[in-house]
Structure formats: structure tokens, C-alpha cells
PDB file of C-alpha atoms in Angstrom:
ATOM      1  CA  MET A 708      10.185   0.661   1.187  1.00 62.00           C
ATOM      2  CA  CYS A 709      13.321   2.264   2.606  1.00 86.00           C
ATOM      3  CA  ILE A 710      16.681   0.561   2.942  1.00 93.00           C
ATOM      4  CA  ILE A 711      19.410   0.623   5.588  1.00 96.00           C
ATOM      5  CA  ALA A 712      23.037  -0.268   4.860  1.00 97.00           C
ATOM      6  CA  SER A 713      25.122  -1.047   7.947  1.00 98.00           C
ATOM      7  CA  SER A 714      28.895  -1.443   7.807  1.00 98.00           C
ATOM      8  CA  ALA A 715      30.238  -2.429  11.208  1.00 98.00           C
ATOM      9  CA  ILE A 716      33.799  -1.902  12.415  1.00 98.00           C
ATOM     10  CA  GLY A 717      36.118  -3.807  10.070  1.00 97.00           C
ATOM     11  CA  VAL A 718      33.746  -3.568   7.098  1.00 97.00           C
ATOM     12  CA  ASN A 719      34.085  -1.036   4.294  1.00 97.00           C
ATOM     13  CA  LEU A 720      31.292   1.203   3.013  1.00 97.00           C
ATOM     14  CA  PRO A 721      29.040   0.178   0.116  1.00 96.00           C
ATOM     15  CA  THR A 722      30.430   0.986  -3.310  1.00 94.00           C
ATOM     16  CA  ASN A 723      29.305   4.132  -5.095  1.00 92.00           C
ATOM     17  CA  GLU A 724      27.326   1.950  -7.515  1.00 89.00           C
ATOM     18  CA  THR A 725      25.482   0.299  -4.641  1.00 92.00           C
ATOM     19  CA  ILE A 726      24.787   3.674  -3.015  1.00 93.00           C
ATOM     20  CA  GLU A 727      23.406   4.935  -6.323  1.00 88.00           C
ATOM     21  CA  THR A 728      21.203   1.851  -6.632  1.00 85.00           C
ATOM     22  CA  MET A 729      19.795   2.303  -3.123  1.00 88.00           C
ATOM     23  CA  TRP A 730      19.177   5.988  -3.760  1.00 88.00           C
ATOM     24  CA  PHE A 731      17.212   5.515  -6.988  1.00 80.00           C
ATOM     25  CA  LYS A 732      15.091   2.826  -5.377  1.00 78.00           C
ATOM     26  CA  ASN A 733      14.500   5.034  -2.307  1.00 84.00           C
ATOM     27  CA  PRO A 734      14.750   8.649  -3.537  1.00 84.00           C
ATOM     28  CA  ASP A 735      13.009  10.634  -0.769  1.00 87.00           C
ATOM     29  CA  GLY A 736      16.124  11.645   1.137  1.00 93.00           C
ATOM     30  CA  ALA A 737      19.001  10.022   2.982  1.00 96.00           C
ATOM     31  CA  GLY A 738      21.263  10.266   5.990  1.00 97.00           C
ATOM     32  CA  PHE A 739      23.913   8.398   7.927  1.00 98.00           C
ATOM     33  CA  MET A 740      25.331   7.978  11.420  1.00 98.00           C
ATOM     34  CA  PHE A 741      28.694   6.854  12.763  1.00 98.00           C
ATOM     35  CA  ASN A 742      30.585   6.586  16.033  1.00 98.00           C
ATOM     36  CA  LYS A 743      33.366   9.055  16.858  1.00 96.00           C
ATOM     37  CA  ASP A 744      35.050  10.328  20.035  1.00 95.00           C
ATOM     38  CA  GLY A 745      32.642   8.581  22.373  1.00 96.00           C
ATOM     39  CA  LYS A 746      29.516   9.828  20.591  1.00 96.00           C
ATOM     40  CA  VAL A 747      27.101   8.821  17.867  1.00 97.00           C
ATOM     41  CA  ILE A 748      27.126  11.469  15.127  1.00 97.00           C
ATOM     42  CA  ILE A 749      24.069  11.875  12.877  1.00 97.00           C
ATOM     43  CA  ARG A 750      24.059  13.740   9.554  1.00 98.00           C
ATOM     44  CA  LYS A 751      20.941  13.640   7.425  1.00 97.00           C
ATOM     45  CA  GLY A 752      18.561  15.651   5.243  1.00 96.00           C
ATOM     46  CA  PHE A 753      20.358  14.962   1.951  1.00 96.00           C
ATOM     47  CA  MET A 754      17.638  15.322  -0.686  1.00 93.00           C
ATOM     48  CA  THR A 755      19.774  14.824  -3.801  1.00 92.00           C
ATOM     49  CA  LEU A 756      22.220  12.075  -4.656  1.00 91.00           C
ATOM     50  CA  PRO A 757      25.106  14.496  -5.394  1.00 92.00           C
ATOM     51  CA  ASP A 758      24.703  16.095  -1.952  1.00 94.00           C
ATOM     52  CA  PHE A 759      24.741  12.695  -0.286  1.00 95.00           C
ATOM     53  CA  MET A 760      27.773  11.512  -2.234  1.00 95.00           C
ATOM     54  CA  THR A 761      29.640  14.720  -1.372  1.00 95.00           C
ATOM     55  CA  ALA A 762      28.906  14.130   2.320  1.00 97.00           C
ATOM     56  CA  ILE A 763      30.192  10.555   2.097  1.00 97.00           C
ATOM     57  CA  GLU A 764      33.401  11.680   0.403  1.00 96.00           C
ATOM     58  CA  GLU A 765      33.901  14.238   3.174  1.00 97.00           C
ATOM     59  CA  LEU A 766      33.259  11.525   5.767  1.00 97.00           C
ATOM     60  CA  LYS A 767      36.011   9.370   4.230  1.00 97.00           C
ATOM     61  CA  LYS A 768      38.449  12.239   4.835  1.00 97.00           C
ATOM     62  CA  GLU A 769      37.219  12.771   8.399  1.00 97.00           C
ATOM     63  CA  ILE A 770      37.351   9.204   9.736  1.00 97.00           C
ATOM     64  CA  ASP A 771      38.721   5.762   8.956  1.00 97.00           C
ATOM     65  CA  VAL A 772      35.493   4.351   7.561  1.00 97.00           C
ATOM     66  CA  VAL A 773      36.709   0.748   7.757  1.00 97.00           C
ATOM     67  CA  ASN A 774      37.450   0.989  11.484  1.00 97.00           C
ATOM     68  CA  THR A 775      34.263   2.901  12.259  1.00 98.00           C
ATOM     69  CA  SER A 776      30.657   1.734  12.235  1.00 98.00           C
ATOM     70  CA  VAL A 777      28.654   3.629   9.593  1.00 98.00           C
ATOM     71  CA  ILE A 778      24.920   3.217   9.021  1.00 98.00           C
ATOM     72  CA  MET A 779      23.229   4.723   5.943  1.00 98.00           C
ATOM     73  CA  HIS A 780      19.491   5.132   5.423  1.00 97.00           C
ATOM     74  CA  PHE A 781      17.660   5.822   2.142  1.00 95.00           C
ATOM     75  CA  ARG A 782      13.997   6.774   2.465  1.00 92.00           C
ATOM     76  CA  ILE A 783      10.718   6.274   0.664  1.00 82.00           C
ATOM     77  CA  GLY A 784       8.316   8.581   2.473  1.00 71.00           C
ATOM     78  CA  THR A 785       5.125   7.179   3.967  1.00 67.00           C
ATOM     79  CA  HIS A 786       4.158   9.530   6.824  1.00 62.00           C
ATOM     80  CA  GLY A 787       4.924  13.130   7.678  1.00 59.00           C
ATOM     81  CA  GLY A 788       6.003  14.343   4.240  1.00 69.00           C
ATOM     82  CA  ASN A 789       9.242  14.116   2.293  1.00 81.00           C
ATOM     83  CA  THR A 790      11.217  16.724   4.184  1.00 88.00           C
ATOM     84  CA  PRO A 791      14.873  16.787   5.251  1.00 93.00           C
ATOM     85  CA  GLU A 792      13.791  16.611   8.900  1.00 93.00           C
ATOM     86  CA  ASN A 793      11.962  13.314   8.373  1.00 91.00           C
ATOM     87  CA  THR A 794      14.980  11.517   6.937  1.00 95.00           C
ATOM     88  CA  HIS A 795      16.796   8.973   9.103  1.00 94.00           C
ATOM     89  CA  PRO A 796      18.718   8.267  11.319  1.00 97.00           C
ATOM     90  CA  PHE A 797      17.361   9.655  14.608  1.00 96.00           C
ATOM     91  CA  PRO A 798      18.689   9.974  18.143  1.00 96.00           C
ATOM     92  CA  VAL A 799      16.737   7.946  20.683  1.00 95.00           C
ATOM     93  CA  VAL A 800      15.282  10.861  22.625  1.00 93.00           C
ATOM     94  CA  GLY A 801      11.853  12.097  23.689  1.00 91.00           C
ATOM     95  CA  VAL A 802      12.198  15.606  22.260  1.00 91.00           C
ATOM     96  CA  GLU A 803      10.592  16.192  18.852  1.00 90.00           C
ATOM     97  CA  SER A 804      12.806  19.146  17.917  1.00 91.00           C
ATOM     98  CA  MET A 805      15.927  17.046  18.456  1.00 92.00           C
ATOM     99  CA  LEU A 806      14.628  14.368  16.086  1.00 94.00           C
ATOM    100  CA  LYS A 807      14.309  17.007  13.374  1.00 92.00           C
ATOM    101  CA  LYS A 808      17.898  18.258  13.602  1.00 94.00           C
ATOM    102  CA  LEU A 809      19.940  17.560  10.484  1.00 96.00           C
ATOM    103  CA  THR A 810      23.146  17.224  12.498  1.00 96.00           C
ATOM    104  CA  ALA A 811      23.159  15.775  15.992  1.00 94.00           C
ATOM    105  CA  GLN A 812      25.230  14.014  18.641  1.00 95.00           C
ATOM    106  CA  CYS A 813      23.705  11.405  20.916  1.00 95.00           C
ATOM    107  CA  SER A 814      24.341   8.378  23.108  1.00 94.00           C
ATOM    108  CA  ILE A 815      22.370   6.022  20.864  1.00 97.00           C
ATOM    109  CA  GLY A 816      21.056   6.422  17.328  1.00 97.00           C
ATOM    110  CA  MET A 817      18.484   4.431  15.393  1.00 97.00           C
ATOM    111  CA  ALA A 818      17.263   3.839  11.842  1.00 97.00           C
ATOM    112  CA  HIS A 819      14.114   2.051  10.695  1.00 95.00           C
ATOM    113  CA  ASN A 820      12.880   0.325   7.529  1.00 92.00           C
ATOM    114  CA  GLY A 821       9.157  -0.386   7.226  1.00 87.00           C
ATOM    115  CA  ILE A 822       5.820   0.906   8.504  1.00 84.00           C
ATOM    116  CA  ILE A 823       4.835   1.007  12.185  1.00 87.00           C
ATOM    117  CA  ASP A 824       1.094   1.027  12.833  1.00 83.00           C
ATOM    118  CA  SER A 825       1.327   0.478  16.604  1.00 88.00           C
ATOM    119  CA  VAL A 826       1.558   4.282  17.001  1.00 87.00           C
ATOM    120  CA  LYS A 827      -0.396   7.123  15.393  1.00 84.00           C
ATOM    121  CA  PRO A 828       1.953   9.835  14.109  1.00 81.00           C
ATOM    122  CA  ARG A 829       1.143  13.405  15.059  1.00 79.00           C
ATOM    123  CA  SER A 830       1.066  16.046  12.327  1.00 76.00           C
ATOM    124  CA  CYS A 831       4.183  16.456  10.150  1.00 80.00           C
ATOM    125  CA  ILE A 832       6.238  13.636  11.647  1.00 87.00           C
ATOM    126  CA  SER A 833       6.703  10.055  10.531  1.00 88.00           C
ATOM    127  CA  ASP A 834       5.629   6.822  12.191  1.00 88.00           C
ATOM    128  CA  THR A 835       9.297   6.153  13.034  1.00 93.00           C
ATOM    129  CA  MET A 836       9.632   9.498  14.817  1.00 93.00           C
ATOM    130  CA  GLU A 837       6.434   8.886  16.756  1.00 94.00           C
ATOM    131  CA  TYR A 838       7.646   5.435  17.784  1.00 94.00           C
ATOM    132  CA  ASP A 839      10.940   6.963  18.891  1.00 95.00           C
ATOM    133  CA  LEU A 840       9.162   9.609  20.969  1.00 94.00           C
ATOM    134  CA  GLU A 841       6.509   7.379  22.522  1.00 93.00           C
ATOM    135  CA  ILE A 842       8.196   3.991  22.850  1.00 95.00           C
ATOM    136  CA  LEU A 843      11.972   4.013  22.476  1.00 96.00           C
ATOM    137  CA  SER A 844      12.754   7.127  24.509  1.00 94.00           C
ATOM    138  CA  ASN A 845      10.628   5.894  27.424  1.00 94.00           C
ATOM    139  CA  LEU A 846      12.106   2.418  27.166  1.00 95.00           C
ATOM    140  CA  LYS A 847      15.563   3.965  27.340  1.00 95.00           C
ATOM    141  CA  LYS A 848      14.621   5.826  30.546  1.00 93.00           C
ATOM    142  CA  LEU A 849      13.525   2.579  32.166  1.00 94.00           C
ATOM    143  CA  VAL A 850      16.314   0.369  30.778  1.00 95.00           C
ATOM    144  CA  PRO A 851      19.328   2.432  29.606  1.00 94.00           C
ATOM    145  CA  ASP A 852      20.819  -0.515  27.678  1.00 95.00           C
ATOM    146  CA  PHE A 853      17.430  -1.609  26.342  1.00 96.00           C
ATOM    147  CA  HIS A 854      18.859  -2.406  22.904  1.00 95.00           C
ATOM    148  CA  LYS A 855      20.990  -5.179  24.451  1.00 94.00           C
ATOM    149  CA  GLN A 856      18.232  -6.794  26.518  1.00 95.00           C
ATOM    150  CA  PRO A 857      16.449  -9.749  24.843  1.00 95.00           C
ATOM    151  CA  VAL A 858      13.106  -8.912  26.451  1.00 95.00           C
ATOM    152  CA  CYS A 859      13.307  -5.325  25.137  1.00 96.00           C
ATOM    153  CA  GLN A 860      14.405  -6.524  21.707  1.00 96.00           C
ATOM    154  CA  LYS A 861      11.394  -8.844  21.594  1.00 95.00           C
ATOM    155  CA  LEU A 862       9.091  -5.998  22.637  1.00 95.00           C
ATOM    156  CA  ILE A 863      10.425  -3.796  19.851  1.00 96.00           C
ATOM    157  CA  GLU A 864      10.216  -6.562  17.249  1.00 93.00           C
ATOM    158  CA  GLU A 865       6.595  -7.305  18.150  1.00 92.00           C
ATOM    159  CA  THR A 866       5.552  -3.640  17.921  1.00 93.00           C
ATOM    160  CA  ILE A 867       7.186  -2.677  14.605  1.00 91.00           C
ATOM    161  CA  ASN A 868       5.049  -4.969  12.454  1.00 82.00           C
ATOM    162  CA  GLY A 869       7.776  -7.173  11.039  1.00 83.00           C
ATOM    163  CA  SER A 870       9.916  -4.278   9.839  1.00 90.00           C
ATOM    164  CA  ARG A 871      13.618  -3.755  10.574  1.00 94.00           C
ATOM    165  CA  MET A 872      15.417  -1.441  12.978  1.00 97.00           C
ATOM    166  CA  CYS A 873      18.986  -0.967  14.125  1.00 98.00           C
ATOM    167  CA  PHE A 874      20.761   0.893  16.923  1.00 98.00           C
ATOM    168  CA  LEU A 875      24.272   2.345  17.078  1.00 98.00           C
ATOM    169  CA  THR A 876      26.196   3.170  20.269  1.00 97.00           C
ATOM    170  CA  PRO A 877      29.312   5.372  20.762  1.00 97.00           C
ATOM    171  CA  ASP A 878      31.633   2.345  20.868  1.00 96.00           C
ATOM    172  CA  GLY A 879      30.471   1.289  17.404  1.00 97.00           C
ATOM    173  CA  GLU A 880      28.246  -1.584  18.572  1.00 97.00           C
ATOM    174  CA  ILE A 881      25.286  -2.228  16.275  1.00 98.00           C
ATOM    175  CA  THR A 882      22.106  -4.043  17.307  1.00 97.00           C
ATOM    176  CA  TYR A 883      19.737  -5.387  14.647  1.00 97.00           C
ATOM    177  CA  ILE A 884      16.012  -5.959  15.062  1.00 96.00           C
ATOM    178  CA  GLY A 885      14.102  -8.035  12.503  1.00 93.00           C
ATOM    179  CA  ASP A 886      15.249 -10.001   9.449  1.00 90.00           C
ATOM    180  CA  TRP A 887      18.353  -8.546   7.774  1.00 94.00           C
ATOM    181  CA  VAL A 888      20.282  -9.538   4.646  1.00 92.00           C
ATOM    182  CA  LYS A 889      24.050  -9.983   4.837  1.00 94.00           C
ATOM    183  CA  ASP A 890      26.131  -9.476   1.709  1.00 93.00           C
ATOM    184  CA  ASN A 891      28.645 -12.263   2.158  1.00 92.00           C
ATOM    185  CA  GLU A 892      31.090 -10.665  -0.289  1.00 93.00           C
ATOM    186  CA  THR A 893      31.378  -7.376   1.621  1.00 96.00           C
ATOM    187  CA  GLY A 894      30.080  -8.163   5.110  1.00 96.00           C
ATOM    188  CA  ILE A 895      27.593  -5.281   4.903  1.00 97.00           C
ATOM    189  CA  MET A 896      24.196  -5.818   6.527  1.00 97.00           C
ATOM    190  CA  TYR A 897      21.141  -4.576   4.638  1.00 96.00           C
ATOM    191  CA  SER A 898      17.560  -4.249   5.858  1.00 93.00           C
ATOM    192  CA  ASN A 899      16.301  -5.747   2.587  1.00 87.00           C
ATOM    193  CA  SER A 900      17.627  -6.879  -0.794  1.00 82.00           C
ATOM    194  CA  GLY A 901      17.093  -3.486  -2.452  1.00 79.00           C
ATOM    195  CA  PHE A 902      20.846  -2.965  -2.733  1.00 85.00           C
ATOM    196  CA  LYS A 903      21.005  -5.473  -5.594  1.00 77.00           C
ATOM    197  CA  LEU A 904      21.093  -4.244  -9.187  1.00 63.00           C
ATOM    198  CA  TYR A 905      19.947  -6.214 -12.218  1.00 43.00           C
ATOM    199  CA  LYS A 906      23.044  -5.418 -14.280  1.00 40.00           C
ATOM    200  CA  ASP A 907      22.219  -7.635 -17.257  1.00 31.00           C
ATOM    201  CA  TYR A 908      19.221  -5.601 -18.407  1.00 33.00           C
ATOM    202  CA  ASP A 909      18.830  -2.058 -19.747  1.00 36.00           C
ATOM    203  CA  CYS A 910      15.984  -1.222 -17.367  1.00 37.00           C
ATOM    204  CA  GLU A 911      14.715   2.192 -16.436  1.00 38.00           C
ATOM    205  CA  ARG A 912      16.299   2.894 -13.042  1.00 38.00           C
ATOM    206  CA  SER A 913      13.367   4.804 -11.681  1.00 38.00           C
ATOM    207  CA  TRP A 914      10.031   6.087 -12.921  1.00 36.00           C
ATOM    208  CA  ARG A 915      10.362   8.986 -10.481  1.00 33.00           C
ATOM    209  CA  GLY A 916      11.410  12.257 -12.012  1.00 30.00           C
ATOM    210  CA  TYR A 917      13.121  11.460 -15.311  1.00 27.00           C
ATOM    211  CA  ARG A 918      13.342   9.129 -18.286  1.00 31.00           C
ATOM    212  CA  SER A 919      17.043   9.014 -19.030  1.00 30.00           C
ATOM    213  CA  ASN A 920      18.439   5.805 -20.550  1.00 30.00           C
ATOM    214  CA  TRP A 921      15.024   5.072 -22.017  1.00 29.00           C
ATOM    215  CA  ALA A 922      14.938   1.641 -23.663  1.00 32.00           C
ATOM    216  CA  SER A 923      13.036   2.643 -26.815  1.00 34.00           C
ATOM    217  CA  LYS A 924      11.714   0.043 -29.223  1.00 31.00           C
ATOM    218  CA  THR A 925      11.591   2.519 -32.104  1.00 33.00           C
ATOM    219  CA  THR A 926      13.371   1.598 -35.342  1.00 35.00           C
ATOM    220  CA  ASP A 927      13.797   3.292 -38.692  1.00 38.00           C
ATOM    221  CA  ASP A 928      10.686   1.435 -39.871  1.00 38.00           C
ATOM    222  CA  TYR A 929       8.482   3.663 -37.729  1.00 33.00           C
ATOM    223  CA  ASP A 930       9.363   7.148 -38.945  1.00 39.00           C
ATOM    224  CA  ASP A 931       5.894   8.236 -40.050  1.00 39.00           C
ATOM    225  CA  GLU A 932       3.911  10.065 -37.395  1.00 40.00           C
ATOM    226  CA  ASP A 933       1.047   7.584 -37.691  1.00 43.00           C
ATOM    227  CA  ASP A 934       3.243   4.532 -37.220  1.00 41.00           C
ATOM    228  CA  PHE A 935       3.418   3.158 -33.693  1.00 45.00           C
ATOM    229  CA  ASP A 936       4.557   6.389 -32.016  1.00 57.00           C
ATOM    230  CA  TYR A 937       3.636   4.899 -28.653  1.00 62.00           C
ATOM    231  CA  MET A 938       6.603   2.547 -28.940  1.00 65.00           C
ATOM    232  CA  ASP A 939       8.860   5.537 -28.250  1.00 65.00           C
ATOM    233  CA  TYR A 940       7.352   5.635 -24.780  1.00 72.00           C
ATOM    234  CA  MET A 941       7.800   2.005 -23.861  1.00 76.00           C
ATOM    235  CA  THR A 942      10.582   0.397 -21.904  1.00 79.00           C
ATOM    236  CA  SER A 943      11.428  -3.100 -20.682  1.00 78.00           C
ATOM    237  CA  ILE A 944      11.305  -3.731 -16.966  1.00 83.00           C
ATOM    238  CA  VAL A 945      11.896  -6.590 -14.551  1.00 85.00           C
ATOM    239  CA  ALA A 946       8.736  -7.328 -12.526  1.00 88.00           C
ATOM    240  CA  SER A 947       6.877 -10.136 -10.767  1.00 89.00           C
ATOM    241  CA  PRO A 948       3.133 -10.640 -10.223  1.00 90.00           C
ATOM    242  CA  LEU A 949       1.525  -9.668  -6.924  1.00 89.00           C
ATOM    243  CA  ASN A 950      -0.147 -12.896  -5.877  1.00 85.00           C
ATOM    244  CA  GLU A 951      -1.373 -11.729  -2.477  1.00 88.00           C
ATOM    245  CA  GLY A 952      -1.648  -8.680  -0.266  1.00 90.00           C
ATOM    246  CA  TYR A 953      -3.265  -5.377  -1.136  1.00 91.00           C
ATOM    247  CA  ILE A 954      -2.635  -2.092  -2.949  1.00 92.00           C
ATOM    248  CA  ILE A 955      -3.323   1.453  -1.757  1.00 90.00           C
ATOM    249  CA  PHE A 956      -3.779   4.021  -4.521  1.00 88.00           C
ATOM    250  CA  GLU A 957      -2.977   7.742  -4.540  1.00 83.00           C
ATOM    251  CA  ASN A 958      -6.591   8.635  -3.678  1.00 86.00           C
ATOM    252  CA  GLY A 959      -6.558   6.345  -0.636  1.00 84.00           C
ATOM    253  CA  GLU A 960      -8.556   3.526  -2.255  1.00 89.00           C
ATOM    254  CA  MET A 961      -7.459   0.050  -1.168  1.00 88.00           C
ATOM    255  CA  ILE A 962      -7.999  -3.199  -3.084  1.00 90.00           C
ATOM    256  CA  GLU A 963      -6.732  -6.741  -2.797  1.00 87.00           C
ATOM    257  CA  ALA A 964      -3.937  -7.709  -5.174  1.00 84.00           C
ATOM    258  CA  GLU A 965      -4.959 -10.174  -7.874  1.00 72.00           C
ATOM    259  CA  SER A 966      -2.490 -12.480  -9.569  1.00 61.00           C
ATOM    260  CA  ASP A 967      -1.670 -11.627 -13.208  1.00 65.00           C
ATOM    261  CA  ILE A 968      -3.355  -8.221 -12.907  1.00 88.00           C
ATOM    262  CA  PHE A 969      -0.901  -6.290 -10.750  1.00 92.00           C
ATOM    263  CA  TYR A 970       2.890  -6.476 -10.857  1.00 92.00           C
ATOM    264  CA  ILE A 971       5.725  -4.920  -8.870  1.00 91.00           C
ATOM    265  CA  ASP A 972       9.232  -4.096 -10.090  1.00 86.00           C
ATOM    266  CA  GLU A 973      12.600  -4.025  -8.330  1.00 79.00           C
ATOM    267  CA  PHE A 974      12.011  -0.380  -7.384  1.00 80.00           C
ATOM    268  CA  ASN A 975       8.650  -1.193  -5.690  1.00 83.00           C
ATOM    269  CA  ASN A 976       6.659   0.517  -8.457  1.00 88.00           C
ATOM    270  CA  VAL A 977       3.194  -0.975  -9.029  1.00 92.00           C
ATOM    271  CA  TYR A 978       1.796  -1.819 -12.483  1.00 92.00           C
ATOM    272  CA  ARG A 979      -1.457  -3.184 -13.873  1.00 91.00           C
ATOM    273  CA  PHE A 980      -1.374  -5.538 -16.838  1.00 89.00           C
ATOM    274  CA  ASP A 981      -3.354  -4.349 -19.866  1.00 85.00           C
ATOM    275  CA  PHE A 982      -4.599  -7.447 -21.650  1.00 79.00           C
ATOM    276  CA  ASN A 983      -5.468  -5.608 -24.894  1.00 77.00           C
ATOM    277  CA  MET A 984      -2.011  -4.102 -25.442  1.00 77.00           C
ATOM    278  CA  GLU A 985      -0.222  -6.864 -23.516  1.00 79.00           C
ATOM    279  CA  LEU A 986       1.966  -4.531 -21.522  1.00 85.00           C
ATOM    280  CA  LEU A 987       2.302  -3.183 -17.999  1.00 90.00           C
ATOM    281  CA  VAL A 988       0.988   0.283 -17.148  1.00 91.00           C
ATOM    282  CA  LEU A 989       2.597   2.138 -14.271  1.00 91.00           C
ATOM    283  CA  VAL A 990       0.093   3.055 -11.555  1.00 90.00           C
ATOM    284  CA  LYS A 991       1.348   6.382 -10.207  1.00 85.00           C
ATOM    285  CA  ASN A 992       1.955   6.657  -6.448  1.00 85.00           C
ATOM    286  CA  ALA A 993       0.407   3.271  -5.697  1.00 88.00           C
ATOM    287  CA  VAL A 994       1.952   1.233  -2.875  1.00 89.00           C
ATOM    288  CA  ALA A 995       1.769  -2.556  -2.573  1.00 89.00           C
ATOM    289  CA  TYR A 996       1.688  -4.326   0.801  1.00 88.00           C
ATOM    290  CA  THR A 997       1.931  -7.896   1.998  1.00 88.00           C
ATOM    291  CA  PRO A 998      -0.995  -9.473   3.897  1.00 88.00           C
ATOM    292  CA  GLU A 999       0.967  -8.673   7.096  1.00 82.00           C
ATOM    293  CA  GLY A1000       1.033  -4.956   6.296  1.00 82.00           C
ATOM    294  CA  THR A1001       4.703  -4.611   5.330  1.00 82.00           C
ATOM    295  CA  PHE A1002       5.871  -3.315   1.948  1.00 82.00           C
ATOM    296  CA  ALA A1003       5.589  -5.886  -0.821  1.00 87.00           C
ATOM    297  CA  ARG A1004       8.776  -6.764  -2.655  1.00 85.00           C
ATOM    298  CA  MET A1005       9.388  -8.173  -6.104  1.00 86.00           C
ATOM    299  CA  ASP A1006       9.694 -11.954  -6.008  1.00 83.00           C
ATOM    300  CA  GLU A1007      13.202 -12.592  -7.300  1.00 76.00           C
ATOM    301  CA  ASN A1008      12.231 -16.178  -8.169  1.00 78.00           C
ATOM    302  CA  GLU A1009       9.267 -15.212 -10.390  1.00 82.00           C
ATOM    303  CA  TRP A1010      10.399 -12.096 -12.228  1.00 82.00           C
ATOM    304  CA  GLU A1011       9.905 -11.556 -15.950  1.00 81.00           C
ATOM    305  CA  MET A1012      11.067  -9.037 -18.560  1.00 81.00           C
ATOM    306  CA  LEU A1013       7.922  -7.185 -19.692  1.00 83.00           C
ATOM    307  CA  ASP A1014       7.036  -4.141 -21.785  1.00 84.00           C
ATOM    308  CA  ALA A1015       5.856  -1.192 -19.714  1.00 87.00           C
ATOM    309  CA  MET A1016       4.494   2.296 -20.231  1.00 87.00           C
ATOM    310  CA  ASP A1017       3.818   5.318 -18.060  1.00 85.00           C
ATOM    311  CA  GLU A1018       0.139   5.761 -17.119  1.00 85.00           C
ATOM    312  CA  ASP A1019      -0.164   9.248 -18.656  1.00 82.00           C
ATOM    313  CA  ASP A1020       1.394   8.123 -21.931  1.00 80.00           C
ATOM    314  CA  PHE A1021      -0.856   5.077 -22.061  1.00 83.00           C
ATOM    315  CA  ASP A1022      -3.953   7.256 -21.593  1.00 82.00           C
ATOM    316  CA  TYR A1023      -2.735   9.678 -24.254  1.00 78.00           C
ATOM    317  CA  PHE A1024      -2.104   7.079 -26.931  1.00 75.00           C
ATOM    318  CA  PHE A1025      -5.039   4.785 -26.266  1.00 75.00           C
ATOM    319  CA  GLY A1026      -7.755   7.317 -25.414  1.00 62.00           C
ATOM    320  CA  ASN A1027      -8.334   6.503 -21.765  1.00 50.00           C
ATOM    321  CA  GLU A1028      -8.168  10.088 -20.477  1.00 43.00           C
TER     322      GLU A1028
END
């Protein structure tokens, strides 16, 4: 699940804390677009958080960010590989090489959150890029202001499988497709609720790449090497059960989600519940989907604090290798 953060004219950018939250939940690259001098400017391909934050600080010096529309996109890769070229946003244009440019100017830009199965992506590009090339660019040729026309908006909404999309024009006008979340405190529009942070809990921010701030359960009572060493490798996470939908594993296997067996956390990581050890085990590179084919999200009304362990560590300690 990716996330888009859209701050229209008159609305300030997300805070650095919110940007950091969105990045760690969607760590496969980021980009942004804004309106300036009668153009839409796209800058993307930021594959580390420090690089992205540096670009945002430079943007604040370049433009008045409050009186400019700025749209940020943070990606979780699904098609085409996790490359700088596949990060969002994109110009609406029917030329593949232009979609891959890390800096671009255009008459209308777009960003997308979700999976589109109404098109089949060609090699090395994402479903969003394919949709841009095959659908949006041709729609723009037929109806130059397609993003403003209700019939075109309906067509787009019905062919992007319930996901979210937005368009930016040189005058700073933003058009939203799909169900968006407005932060009433800031006025920022988000494509999902992944900008929220559970501040009251010392949870691991992301299972991807590192284990800093590990919430260890180890105490001085467990110093001997034979005493509960596995507790060093446990953390507490916020997660809710997957009561419906399906899961696709790293090897391509797909199964239906079963209540009380599979869980999902606030970062969209998937876990299975081990009834013997009574803890969650991270299932590496698994993706959970709703029955409609969109990314599953943690149910914020049914979450629990549960013990969890990485799959490799679980296999090591309990002999399941």
C-alpha cells in the first residue's frame, strides 16, 4: 500500500514526523510534484529518507509551500521493480521514457495509490505507468480537461479497482479520484490513513531493513545462555486479525485469510499466529488483500498489542528450519 499526501494552496506541508511515518510504512521510494510558473514540476526517485527530506527542505527555499499545491507520494512496490524510475508522480503522457524521468515539467501530473488490474503492465514498468500510457494519455487527447469531467472521472474510478488517484494542474488545482481521508487539523488530504502514528506504544517502526528501537523483553533474570534467549528477539506490535480477503506469499501462492490465524499491522506487514508460543510470526514479503482486490489495512477498531517475532528468528529458536 502506497500513500499520497496532498496539500492544496493555503495548506502547509505535512510535518517531518508525518513524512517519516509515511516513509517507514512505504519505504520503496518517494517523489513529489508542485505547480510553479504555469507548469507542473515533478521530482522523484528518492530512495532514502534523508535524500527525500533534503529535497523537501530545498523546496521550502524555492517556493512558498503554503501558497503552492504540493503532492507527495510514498511507494510500496508491486509491479515493475523498486527503481527510482517507477516512483511517483508521473506526467500524463503517452511516452514511456518521459514517465521514467526523475525530473520533469508537464501540463498535468498524477499520482496513484493502489493496484490496477484493468491493464497488464509491460516489462519493467508498474501498473500505474501502464494505465497512464494506455488510458490516461489517450483520454487526455480526446478530452483535454478530462480530469474535470464527471463522466471521465467515473470512467477512471471504475477502472482503477477502488484505489485512489489525484491530478495536479499548473494553476494548482487538484482533482481527487476515489475515497480520500482529510486531516481536519491540517487540511491535508491523504489517500489512506497510513499517515497516522501510534505514539503511545514503543512499536517497531518497520520490519524492513533494521531492528533499531527493539522492544526487548529481556531482564536480568535471563542472563544464562539457556534461559529464554528468544525473548531478545521479540517485540510488541499493534495488529488486527484478517477476517476476510486473501494473502499472496513471496512464492506466488495465494490463500484465503482466516480469522485468528493471520494478522496485519499498521505497516501492512502480515503475520501468522503461532498457537503453541502464543505470538505472531512475521511472514516475509506476504501481501494481504481485501475481497475486492485492494490492499488490506489494519482495522483500527479491532487492533491489539501482541508479541511478535521475525520468521527467521522463530525458525532458529524453535527448530522449524
